[in-house]
Short mmCIF file of C-alpha atoms in Angstrom, two decimals:
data_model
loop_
_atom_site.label_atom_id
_atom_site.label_comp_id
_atom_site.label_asym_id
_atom_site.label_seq_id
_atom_site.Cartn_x
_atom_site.Cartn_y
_atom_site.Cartn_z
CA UNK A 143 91.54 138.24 66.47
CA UNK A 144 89.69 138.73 69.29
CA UNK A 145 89.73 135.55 72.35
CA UNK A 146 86.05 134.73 71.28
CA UNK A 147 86.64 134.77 67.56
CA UNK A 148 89.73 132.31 68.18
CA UNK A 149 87.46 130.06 70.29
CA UNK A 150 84.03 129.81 67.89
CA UNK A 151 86.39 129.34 64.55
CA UNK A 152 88.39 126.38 66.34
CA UNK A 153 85.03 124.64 67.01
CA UNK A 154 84.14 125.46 63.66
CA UNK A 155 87.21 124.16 61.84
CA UNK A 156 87.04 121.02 64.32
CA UNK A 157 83.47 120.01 63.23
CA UNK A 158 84.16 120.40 59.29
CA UNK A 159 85.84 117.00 59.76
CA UNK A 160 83.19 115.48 61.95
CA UNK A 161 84.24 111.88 61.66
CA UNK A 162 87.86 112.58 61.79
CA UNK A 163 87.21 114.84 64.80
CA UNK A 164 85.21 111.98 66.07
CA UNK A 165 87.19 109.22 66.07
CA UNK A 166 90.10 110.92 67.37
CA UNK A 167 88.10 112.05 70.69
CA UNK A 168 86.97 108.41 71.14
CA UNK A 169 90.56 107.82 71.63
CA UNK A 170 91.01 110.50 74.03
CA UNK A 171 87.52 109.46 75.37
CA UNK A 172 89.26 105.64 75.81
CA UNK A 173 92.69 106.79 77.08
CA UNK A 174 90.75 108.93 79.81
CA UNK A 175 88.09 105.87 81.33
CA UNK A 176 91.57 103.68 81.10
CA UNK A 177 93.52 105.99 83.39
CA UNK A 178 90.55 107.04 85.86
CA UNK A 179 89.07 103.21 85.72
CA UNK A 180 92.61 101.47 86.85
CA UNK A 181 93.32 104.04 89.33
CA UNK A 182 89.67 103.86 90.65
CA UNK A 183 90.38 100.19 91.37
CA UNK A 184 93.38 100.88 93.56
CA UNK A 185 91.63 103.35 95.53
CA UNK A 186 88.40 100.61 95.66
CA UNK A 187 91.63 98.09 97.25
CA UNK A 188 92.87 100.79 99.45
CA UNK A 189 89.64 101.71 100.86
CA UNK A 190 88.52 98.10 100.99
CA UNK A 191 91.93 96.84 103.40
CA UNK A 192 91.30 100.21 105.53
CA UNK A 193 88.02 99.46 106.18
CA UNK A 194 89.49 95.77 106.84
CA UNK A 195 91.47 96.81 109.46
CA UNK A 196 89.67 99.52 111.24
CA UNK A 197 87.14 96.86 111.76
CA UNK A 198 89.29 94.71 113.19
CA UNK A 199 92.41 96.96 114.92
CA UNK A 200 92.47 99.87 116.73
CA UNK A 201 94.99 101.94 114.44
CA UNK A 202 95.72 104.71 116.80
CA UNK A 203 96.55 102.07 119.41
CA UNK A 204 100.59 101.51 119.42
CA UNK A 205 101.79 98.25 121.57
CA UNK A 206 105.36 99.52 123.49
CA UNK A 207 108.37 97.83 125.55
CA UNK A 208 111.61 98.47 126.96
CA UNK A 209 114.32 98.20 124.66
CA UNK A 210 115.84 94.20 124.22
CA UNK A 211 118.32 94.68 121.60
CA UNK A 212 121.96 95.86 121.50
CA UNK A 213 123.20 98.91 120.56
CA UNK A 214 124.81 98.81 116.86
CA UNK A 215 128.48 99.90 117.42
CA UNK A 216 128.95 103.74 117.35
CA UNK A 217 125.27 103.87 117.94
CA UNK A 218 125.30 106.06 121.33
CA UNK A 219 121.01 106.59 121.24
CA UNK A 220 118.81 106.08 124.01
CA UNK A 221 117.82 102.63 125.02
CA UNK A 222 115.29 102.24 127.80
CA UNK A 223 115.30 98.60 129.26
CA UNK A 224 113.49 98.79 131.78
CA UNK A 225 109.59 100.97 131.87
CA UNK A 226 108.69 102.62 135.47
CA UNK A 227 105.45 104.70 136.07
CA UNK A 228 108.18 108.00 135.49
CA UNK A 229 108.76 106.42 131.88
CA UNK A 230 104.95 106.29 132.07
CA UNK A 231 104.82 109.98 133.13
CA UNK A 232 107.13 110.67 129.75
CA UNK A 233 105.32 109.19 127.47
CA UNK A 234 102.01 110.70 128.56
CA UNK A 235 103.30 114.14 127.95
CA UNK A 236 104.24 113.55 124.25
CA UNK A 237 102.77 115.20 121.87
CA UNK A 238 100.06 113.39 120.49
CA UNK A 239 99.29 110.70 123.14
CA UNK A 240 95.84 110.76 124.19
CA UNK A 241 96.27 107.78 126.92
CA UNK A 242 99.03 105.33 128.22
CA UNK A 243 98.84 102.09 130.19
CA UNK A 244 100.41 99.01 131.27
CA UNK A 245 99.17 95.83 130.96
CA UNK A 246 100.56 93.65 133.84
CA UNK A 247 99.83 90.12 133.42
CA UNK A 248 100.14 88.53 136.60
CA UNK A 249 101.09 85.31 135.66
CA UNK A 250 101.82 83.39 138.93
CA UNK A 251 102.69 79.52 139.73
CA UNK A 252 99.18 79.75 142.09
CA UNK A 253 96.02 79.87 139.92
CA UNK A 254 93.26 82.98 140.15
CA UNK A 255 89.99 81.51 140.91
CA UNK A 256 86.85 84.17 140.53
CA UNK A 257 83.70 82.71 142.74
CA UNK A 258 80.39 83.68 143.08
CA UNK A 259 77.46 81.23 144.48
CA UNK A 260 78.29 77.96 143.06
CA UNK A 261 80.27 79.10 139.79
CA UNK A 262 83.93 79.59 139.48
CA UNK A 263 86.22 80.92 136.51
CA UNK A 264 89.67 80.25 136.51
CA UNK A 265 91.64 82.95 134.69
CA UNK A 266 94.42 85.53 134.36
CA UNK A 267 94.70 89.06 135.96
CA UNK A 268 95.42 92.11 133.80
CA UNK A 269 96.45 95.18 135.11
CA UNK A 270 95.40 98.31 133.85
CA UNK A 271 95.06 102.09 135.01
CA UNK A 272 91.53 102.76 134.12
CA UNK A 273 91.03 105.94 132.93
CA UNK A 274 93.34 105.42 130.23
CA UNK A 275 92.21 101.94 129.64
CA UNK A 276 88.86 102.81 129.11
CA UNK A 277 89.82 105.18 126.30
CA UNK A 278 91.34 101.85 124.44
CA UNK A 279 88.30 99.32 125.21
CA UNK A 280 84.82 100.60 125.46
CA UNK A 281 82.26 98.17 127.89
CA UNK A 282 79.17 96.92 126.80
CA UNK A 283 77.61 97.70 129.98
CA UNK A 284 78.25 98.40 133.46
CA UNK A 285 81.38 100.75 134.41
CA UNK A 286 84.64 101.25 135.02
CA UNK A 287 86.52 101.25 138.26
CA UNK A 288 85.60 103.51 141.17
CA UNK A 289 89.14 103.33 142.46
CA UNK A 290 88.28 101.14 145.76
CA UNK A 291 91.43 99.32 146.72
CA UNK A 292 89.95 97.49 149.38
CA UNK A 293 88.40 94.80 147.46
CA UNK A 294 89.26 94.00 143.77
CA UNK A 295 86.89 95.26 141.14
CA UNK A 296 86.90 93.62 137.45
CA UNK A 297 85.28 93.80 134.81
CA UNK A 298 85.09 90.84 131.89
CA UNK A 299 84.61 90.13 128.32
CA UNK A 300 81.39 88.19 127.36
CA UNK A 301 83.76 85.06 126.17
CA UNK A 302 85.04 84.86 129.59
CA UNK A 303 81.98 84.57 131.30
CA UNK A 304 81.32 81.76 129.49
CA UNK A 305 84.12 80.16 131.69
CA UNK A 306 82.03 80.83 134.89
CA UNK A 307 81.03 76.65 135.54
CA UNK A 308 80.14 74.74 138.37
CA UNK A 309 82.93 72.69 139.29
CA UNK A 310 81.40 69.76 140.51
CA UNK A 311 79.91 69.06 136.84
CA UNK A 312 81.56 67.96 133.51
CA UNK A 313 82.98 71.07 131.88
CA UNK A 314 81.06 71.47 127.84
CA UNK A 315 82.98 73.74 125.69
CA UNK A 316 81.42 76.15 123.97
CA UNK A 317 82.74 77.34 120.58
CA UNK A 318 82.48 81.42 121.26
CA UNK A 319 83.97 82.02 117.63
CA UNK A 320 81.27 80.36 115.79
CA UNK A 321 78.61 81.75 117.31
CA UNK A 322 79.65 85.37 117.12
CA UNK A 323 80.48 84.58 113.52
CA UNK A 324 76.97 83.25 112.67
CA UNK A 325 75.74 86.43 114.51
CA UNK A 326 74.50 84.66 117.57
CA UNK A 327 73.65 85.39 121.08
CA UNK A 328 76.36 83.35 123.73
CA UNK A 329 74.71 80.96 126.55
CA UNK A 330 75.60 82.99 129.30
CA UNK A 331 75.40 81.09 132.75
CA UNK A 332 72.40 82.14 134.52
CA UNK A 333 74.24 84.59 137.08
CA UNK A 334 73.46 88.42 138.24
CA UNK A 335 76.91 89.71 137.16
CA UNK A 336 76.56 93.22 138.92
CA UNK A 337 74.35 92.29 141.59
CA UNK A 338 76.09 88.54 142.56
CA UNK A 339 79.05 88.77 145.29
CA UNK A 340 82.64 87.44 144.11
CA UNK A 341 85.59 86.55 145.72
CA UNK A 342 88.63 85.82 143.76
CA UNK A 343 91.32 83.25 145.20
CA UNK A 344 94.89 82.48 144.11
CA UNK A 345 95.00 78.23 145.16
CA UNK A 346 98.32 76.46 144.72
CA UNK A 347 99.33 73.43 145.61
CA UNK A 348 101.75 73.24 148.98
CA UNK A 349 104.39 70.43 148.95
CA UNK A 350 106.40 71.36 151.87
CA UNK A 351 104.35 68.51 154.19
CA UNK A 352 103.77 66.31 151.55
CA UNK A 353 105.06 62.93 153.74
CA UNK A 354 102.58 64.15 156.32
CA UNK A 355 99.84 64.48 153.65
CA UNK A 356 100.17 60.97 152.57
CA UNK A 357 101.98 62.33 149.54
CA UNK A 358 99.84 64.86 148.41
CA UNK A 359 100.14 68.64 148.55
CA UNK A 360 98.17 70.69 150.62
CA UNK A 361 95.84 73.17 148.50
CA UNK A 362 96.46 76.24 149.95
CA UNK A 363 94.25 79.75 149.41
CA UNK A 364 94.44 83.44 149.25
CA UNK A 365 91.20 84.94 149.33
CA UNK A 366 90.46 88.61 148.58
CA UNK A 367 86.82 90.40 148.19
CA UNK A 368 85.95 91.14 144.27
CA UNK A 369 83.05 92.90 142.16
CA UNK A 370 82.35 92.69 138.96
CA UNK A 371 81.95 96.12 137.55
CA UNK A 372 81.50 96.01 133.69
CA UNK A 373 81.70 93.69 130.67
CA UNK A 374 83.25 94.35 127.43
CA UNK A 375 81.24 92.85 124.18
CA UNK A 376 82.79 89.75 122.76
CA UNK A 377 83.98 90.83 119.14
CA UNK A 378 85.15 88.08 116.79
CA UNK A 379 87.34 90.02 115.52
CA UNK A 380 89.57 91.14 118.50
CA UNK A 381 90.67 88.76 121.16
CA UNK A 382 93.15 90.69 123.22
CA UNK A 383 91.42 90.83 126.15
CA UNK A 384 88.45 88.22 125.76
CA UNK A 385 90.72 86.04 128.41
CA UNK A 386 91.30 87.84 131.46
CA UNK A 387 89.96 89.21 134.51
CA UNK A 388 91.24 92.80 133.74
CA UNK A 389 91.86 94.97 137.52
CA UNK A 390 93.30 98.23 138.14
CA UNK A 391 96.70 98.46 138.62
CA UNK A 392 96.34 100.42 142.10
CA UNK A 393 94.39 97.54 143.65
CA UNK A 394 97.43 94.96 142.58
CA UNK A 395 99.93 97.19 143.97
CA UNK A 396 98.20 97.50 146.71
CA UNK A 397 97.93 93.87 147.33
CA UNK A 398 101.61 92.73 145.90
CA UNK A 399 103.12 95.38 148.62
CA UNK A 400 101.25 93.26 151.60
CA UNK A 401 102.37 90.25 150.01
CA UNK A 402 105.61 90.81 148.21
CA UNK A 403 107.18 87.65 149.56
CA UNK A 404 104.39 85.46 148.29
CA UNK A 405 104.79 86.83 144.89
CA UNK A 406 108.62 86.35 144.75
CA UNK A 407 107.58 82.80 145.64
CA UNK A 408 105.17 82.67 142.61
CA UNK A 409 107.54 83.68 140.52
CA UNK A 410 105.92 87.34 139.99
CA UNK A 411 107.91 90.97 140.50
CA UNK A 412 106.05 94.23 140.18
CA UNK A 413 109.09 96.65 139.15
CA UNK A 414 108.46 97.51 135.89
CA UNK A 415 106.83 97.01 132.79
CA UNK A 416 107.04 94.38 129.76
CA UNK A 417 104.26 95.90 127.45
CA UNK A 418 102.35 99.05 127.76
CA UNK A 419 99.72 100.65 125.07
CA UNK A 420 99.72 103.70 124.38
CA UNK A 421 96.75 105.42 122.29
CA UNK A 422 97.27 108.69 119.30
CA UNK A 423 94.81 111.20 119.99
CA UNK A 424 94.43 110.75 115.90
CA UNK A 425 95.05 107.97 112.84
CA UNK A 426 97.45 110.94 111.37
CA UNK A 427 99.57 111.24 115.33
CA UNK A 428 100.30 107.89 115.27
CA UNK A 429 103.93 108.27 113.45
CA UNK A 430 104.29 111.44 115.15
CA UNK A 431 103.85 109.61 118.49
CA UNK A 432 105.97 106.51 117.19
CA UNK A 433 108.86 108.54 116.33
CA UNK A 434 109.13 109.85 119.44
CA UNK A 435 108.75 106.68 121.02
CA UNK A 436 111.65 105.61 119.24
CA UNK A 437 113.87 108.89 119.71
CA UNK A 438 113.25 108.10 123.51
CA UNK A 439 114.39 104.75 123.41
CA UNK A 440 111.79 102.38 123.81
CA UNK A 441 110.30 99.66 121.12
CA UNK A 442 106.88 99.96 119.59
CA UNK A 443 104.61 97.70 117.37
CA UNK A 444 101.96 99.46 115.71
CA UNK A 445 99.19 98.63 113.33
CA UNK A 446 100.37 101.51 111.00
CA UNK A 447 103.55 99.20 109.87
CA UNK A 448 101.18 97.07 108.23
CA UNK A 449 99.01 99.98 106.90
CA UNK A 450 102.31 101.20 105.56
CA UNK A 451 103.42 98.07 103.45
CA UNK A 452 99.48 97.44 102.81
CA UNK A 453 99.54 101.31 100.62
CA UNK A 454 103.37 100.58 99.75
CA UNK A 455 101.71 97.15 97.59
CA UNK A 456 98.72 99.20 96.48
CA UNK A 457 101.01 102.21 94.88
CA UNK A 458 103.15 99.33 93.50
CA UNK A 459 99.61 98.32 91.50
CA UNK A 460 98.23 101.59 91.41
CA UNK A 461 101.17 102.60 89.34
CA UNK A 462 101.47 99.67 86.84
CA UNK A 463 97.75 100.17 86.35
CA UNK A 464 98.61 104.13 85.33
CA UNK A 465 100.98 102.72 83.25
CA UNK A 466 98.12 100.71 81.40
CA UNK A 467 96.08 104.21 81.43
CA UNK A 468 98.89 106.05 80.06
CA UNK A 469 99.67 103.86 76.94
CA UNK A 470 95.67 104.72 76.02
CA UNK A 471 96.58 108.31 76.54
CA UNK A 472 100.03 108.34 74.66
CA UNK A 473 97.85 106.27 71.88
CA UNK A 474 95.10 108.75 71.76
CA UNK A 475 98.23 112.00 72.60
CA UNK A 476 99.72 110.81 69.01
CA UNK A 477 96.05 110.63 67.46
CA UNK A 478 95.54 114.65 68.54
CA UNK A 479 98.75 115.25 66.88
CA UNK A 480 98.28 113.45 63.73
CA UNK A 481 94.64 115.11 63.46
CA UNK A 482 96.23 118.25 63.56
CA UNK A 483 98.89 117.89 61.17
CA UNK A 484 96.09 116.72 58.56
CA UNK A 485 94.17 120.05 59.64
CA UNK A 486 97.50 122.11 58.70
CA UNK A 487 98.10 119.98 55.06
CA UNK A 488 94.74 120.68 54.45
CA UNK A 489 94.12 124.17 55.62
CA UNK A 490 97.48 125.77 53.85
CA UNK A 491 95.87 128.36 51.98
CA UNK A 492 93.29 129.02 54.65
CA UNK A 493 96.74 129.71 56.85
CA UNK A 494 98.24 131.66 54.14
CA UNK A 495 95.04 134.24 54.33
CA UNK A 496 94.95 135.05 57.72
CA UNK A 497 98.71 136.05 57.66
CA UNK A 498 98.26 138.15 54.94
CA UNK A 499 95.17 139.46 56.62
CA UNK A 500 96.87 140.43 59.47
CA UNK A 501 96.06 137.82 62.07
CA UNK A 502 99.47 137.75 64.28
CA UNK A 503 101.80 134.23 64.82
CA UNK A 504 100.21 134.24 68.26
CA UNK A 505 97.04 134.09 66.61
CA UNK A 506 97.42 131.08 64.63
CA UNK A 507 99.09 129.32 67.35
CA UNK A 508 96.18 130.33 69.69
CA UNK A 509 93.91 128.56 67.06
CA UNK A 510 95.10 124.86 67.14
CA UNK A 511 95.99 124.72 70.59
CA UNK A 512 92.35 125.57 71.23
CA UNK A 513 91.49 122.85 68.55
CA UNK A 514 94.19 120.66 70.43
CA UNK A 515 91.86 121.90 73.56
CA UNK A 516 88.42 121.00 72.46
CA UNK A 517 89.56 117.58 71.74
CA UNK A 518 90.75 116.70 75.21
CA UNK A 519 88.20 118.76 76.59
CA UNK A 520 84.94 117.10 75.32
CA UNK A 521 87.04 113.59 74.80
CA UNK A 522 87.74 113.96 78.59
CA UNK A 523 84.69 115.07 79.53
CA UNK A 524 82.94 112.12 78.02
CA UNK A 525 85.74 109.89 79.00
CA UNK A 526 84.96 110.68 82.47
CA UNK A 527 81.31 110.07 82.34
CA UNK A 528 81.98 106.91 80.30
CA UNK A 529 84.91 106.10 83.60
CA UNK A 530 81.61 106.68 86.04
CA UNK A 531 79.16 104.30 84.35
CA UNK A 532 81.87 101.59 84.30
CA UNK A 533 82.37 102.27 88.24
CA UNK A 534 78.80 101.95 89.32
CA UNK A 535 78.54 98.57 87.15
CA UNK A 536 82.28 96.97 88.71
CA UNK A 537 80.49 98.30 92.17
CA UNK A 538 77.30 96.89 91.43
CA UNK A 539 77.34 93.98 88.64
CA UNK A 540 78.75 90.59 90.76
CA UNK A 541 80.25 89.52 87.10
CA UNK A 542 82.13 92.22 86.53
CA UNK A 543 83.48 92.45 90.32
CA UNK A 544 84.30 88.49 89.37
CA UNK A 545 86.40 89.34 86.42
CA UNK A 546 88.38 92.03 88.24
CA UNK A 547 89.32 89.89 91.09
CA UNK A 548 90.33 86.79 88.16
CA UNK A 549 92.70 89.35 86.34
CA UNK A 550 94.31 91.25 89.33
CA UNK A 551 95.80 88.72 91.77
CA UNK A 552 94.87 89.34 95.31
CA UNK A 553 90.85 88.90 94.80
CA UNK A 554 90.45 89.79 98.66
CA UNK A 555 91.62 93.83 97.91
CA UNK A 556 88.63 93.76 96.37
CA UNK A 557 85.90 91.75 98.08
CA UNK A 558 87.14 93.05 101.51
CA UNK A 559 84.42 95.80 102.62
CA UNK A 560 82.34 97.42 99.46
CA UNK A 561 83.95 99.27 96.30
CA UNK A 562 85.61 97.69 93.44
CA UNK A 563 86.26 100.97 92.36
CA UNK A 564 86.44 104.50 93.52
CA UNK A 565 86.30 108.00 91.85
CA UNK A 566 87.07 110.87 94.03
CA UNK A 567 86.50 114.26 93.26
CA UNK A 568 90.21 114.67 93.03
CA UNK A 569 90.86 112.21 90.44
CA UNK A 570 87.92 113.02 88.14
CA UNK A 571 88.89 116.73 87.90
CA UNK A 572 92.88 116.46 87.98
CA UNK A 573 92.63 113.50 84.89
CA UNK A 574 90.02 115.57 83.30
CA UNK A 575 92.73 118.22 83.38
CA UNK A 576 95.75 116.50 82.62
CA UNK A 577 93.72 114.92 79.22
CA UNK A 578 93.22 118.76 78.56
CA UNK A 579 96.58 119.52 79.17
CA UNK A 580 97.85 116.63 76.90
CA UNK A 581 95.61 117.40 74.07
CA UNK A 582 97.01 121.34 73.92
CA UNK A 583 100.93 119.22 74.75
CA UNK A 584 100.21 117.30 71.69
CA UNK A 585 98.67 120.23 69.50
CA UNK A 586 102.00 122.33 69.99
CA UNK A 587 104.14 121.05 66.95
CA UNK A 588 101.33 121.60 65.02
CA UNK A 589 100.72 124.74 65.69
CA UNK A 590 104.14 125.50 65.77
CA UNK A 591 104.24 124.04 61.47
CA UNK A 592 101.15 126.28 60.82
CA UNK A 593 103.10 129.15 62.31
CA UNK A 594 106.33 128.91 60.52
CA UNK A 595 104.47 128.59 57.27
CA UNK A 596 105.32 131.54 54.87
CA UNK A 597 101.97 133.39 53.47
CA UNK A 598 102.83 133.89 49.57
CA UNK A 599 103.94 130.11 49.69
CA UNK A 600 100.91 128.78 51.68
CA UNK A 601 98.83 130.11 49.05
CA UNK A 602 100.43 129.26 46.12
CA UNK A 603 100.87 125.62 46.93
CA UNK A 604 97.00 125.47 47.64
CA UNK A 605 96.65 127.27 44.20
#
């Protein structure tokens, strides 16, 4: 028998049992919308906590210190306890980095007073090298740096201008969060940020003359010139540096050599680093980078890590959801194979012919698997049309989105940033296959019956 033959007398022999034929690809049709539908809602979750966190972290961006533990006995790796600008140097050259920086807080027992006009802000310095920093944190306007060291340029998130008051009148506190949450503009103070003069002062309080002072320190100053150059956007989301008065790391070297014994006094040495960020040139570098972070010694913290155990939970549902699929497709697996038994019982005689007519073992066996193959093909076919109209109503019906989130704990993998459910190209094809691929699985000991039948004896039991 010719290939075409075999394929035009399977759909014929399928179809002379309509019904039966029927109701055994509406289990196939059923197994396949169970096993595309439950996996769709796992890639809905994962796509939904992504989307979470990209909106809300910097994934590339991996936080990195010297190395605080002790070494496990026998353990003779690397440790680096203490990061210099050659450590720096290192890590810039591996592969994968795109930019590194420390961030120096300068936390000192004087405060840092910014002025301009009548305003002042009392904050924190951050240290920064700004070409590298600018590649973590974009500004909202204005620029960064020009590398002057003679005066101290900083730039500003929007919630820290808000801190800019007159101190000679009662301080209001404004609630920054709320507003950006409700999507609302922030009451600036009235002040020409780029075109205003600054000055920013560390004041502390000088006891040494206290009895002469009738008991009360002497506020003492250290003034140095300052500009603002840019502002970074306040984001709701991401307070990491919606605090500080963030400088470049050249200008507070600069100034902590001139004044090295006033910082030793404060409480503040410049002679390494505690924390330094260091940016993947890509989301798929990041463990590249990290493992080399760690092969050289140093300790990291990294967004990934929680991306990680975040797809290590979703698998964990993903694949007791394909469990729940595969029962329907075992169920509808054992329906394919009972259908085709029947077929045989009831085409003996028709069997018996074709031997004695010449048609070859490979023939017959080419028959029912292509029987076997119809099945899973249409039944998966409409099985994955049947899987799509269920995913645009979970992704567009509020009920249905409702009842998901009631049955599968964890309501937020769902609700977190769009799709409920999710049908790539890759899992619409490769189920539709592996239905296909069941169906001809299940059709083999079938076929393999209808082939060890003997030809006199097929027909004279159908006699």
């Amino acid at each position: 028998m010719r290939w075409t033959d075999i394929l035009e007398q399977s759909l014929h022999n399928l179809f002379r049992r309509r019904l039966r034929t029927l109701l055994t690809m509406l289990g196939v049709v059923i197994g396949t919308a169970a096993i595309i539908v439950t996996l769709s809602l796992g890639a809905g979750a994962e796509k939904a906590q992504m989307d979470a966190l990209e909106s809300t972290t910097n994934l590339k961006l991996i936080e990195v210190s010297p190395y605080y533990g002790s070494s496990l006995a026998g353990d003779q790796g690397k440790r680096v306890t203490r990061i210099t600008d050659s450590v720096i140097s290192d890590i810039r050259a591996m592969q994968g980095v795109d930019a590194v920086t420390p961030m120096v807080t300068v936390m000192l027992g004087a405060q840092a007073v910014v002025k301009t006009g009548d305003y002042e802000n009392s904050t924190t310095l951050l240290a920064v090298l700004p070409a590298d920093f600018a590649k973590i944190q974009p500004l909202k306007s204005g620029e960064y740096f020009t590398g002057r060291t003679d005066r101290m340029e900083f730039i500003m998130s929007e919630v820290a201008l808000l801190d800019f008051v007159k101190p000679d009148e009662d301080y209001e506190w404004i609630d920054a969060y709320s507003i950006l949450q409700s999507g609302g503009q922030l009451p600036l103070p009235p002040i020409s940020w780029y075109s205003s003069r600054y000055s920013m002062a560390l004041r502390w309080e000088d006891w040494d003359n206290y009895m002469q002072n009738n008991y009360e320190p002497e506020i003492r100053e250290m003034a140095f010139k300052a500009q603002l150059t840019g502002i970074i956007e306040a984001d709701p989301n991401d307070w990491r540096f919606s605090y500080y008065a963030i400088v470049n790391l050249s200008w507070l070297k600069k100034i902590y050599r001139e004044n090295r014994d006033f910082f030793k006094s404060q409480g503040f040495e410049l002679n390494g680093y505690d924390t330094v960020y260091v940016l993947a040139d890509t989301v798929d570098n990041v463990e590249n980078v990290i493992k080399q972070l760690n092969d050289y010694g140093l300790q990291y913290s990294s967004p990934m890590e929680t991306v990680a155990l975040m797809k290590k939970q979703i698998a964990m549902m993903q694949g007791f959801l394909g469990f729940i699929g595969a029962i329907s497709m075992l169920v509808a697996a054992l329906s394919i194979a009972n259908t085709m038994m029947m077929s045989i019982y009831e085409r003996t005689r028709e069997i018996g012919v074709m031997k004695v007519l010449g048609c070859t073992l490979g023939n017959i066996r080419a028959l029912f698997l292509t029987e076997a193959a119809y099945i899973g093909l249409f039944g998966g076919g409409a099985g994955l049309i049947l899987s799509l109209l269920l995913s645009y109503a979970l992704n567009n019906v509020e009920a249905l989105q409702n009842v998901v989130s009631s049955v599968l704990s964890g309501a937020e993998m769902f609700t977190a940033g769009g799709k409920t459910s999710i049908i790539s190209p890759q899992l619409a094809w490769g189920t539709w296959l592996f239905v296909v691929a069941v169906s001809v699985i299940s059709g083999l000991y079938p076929a393999r019956r209808a082939m060890k039948l003997s030809s006199l004896a097929a027909i004279r039991s159908a006699e």
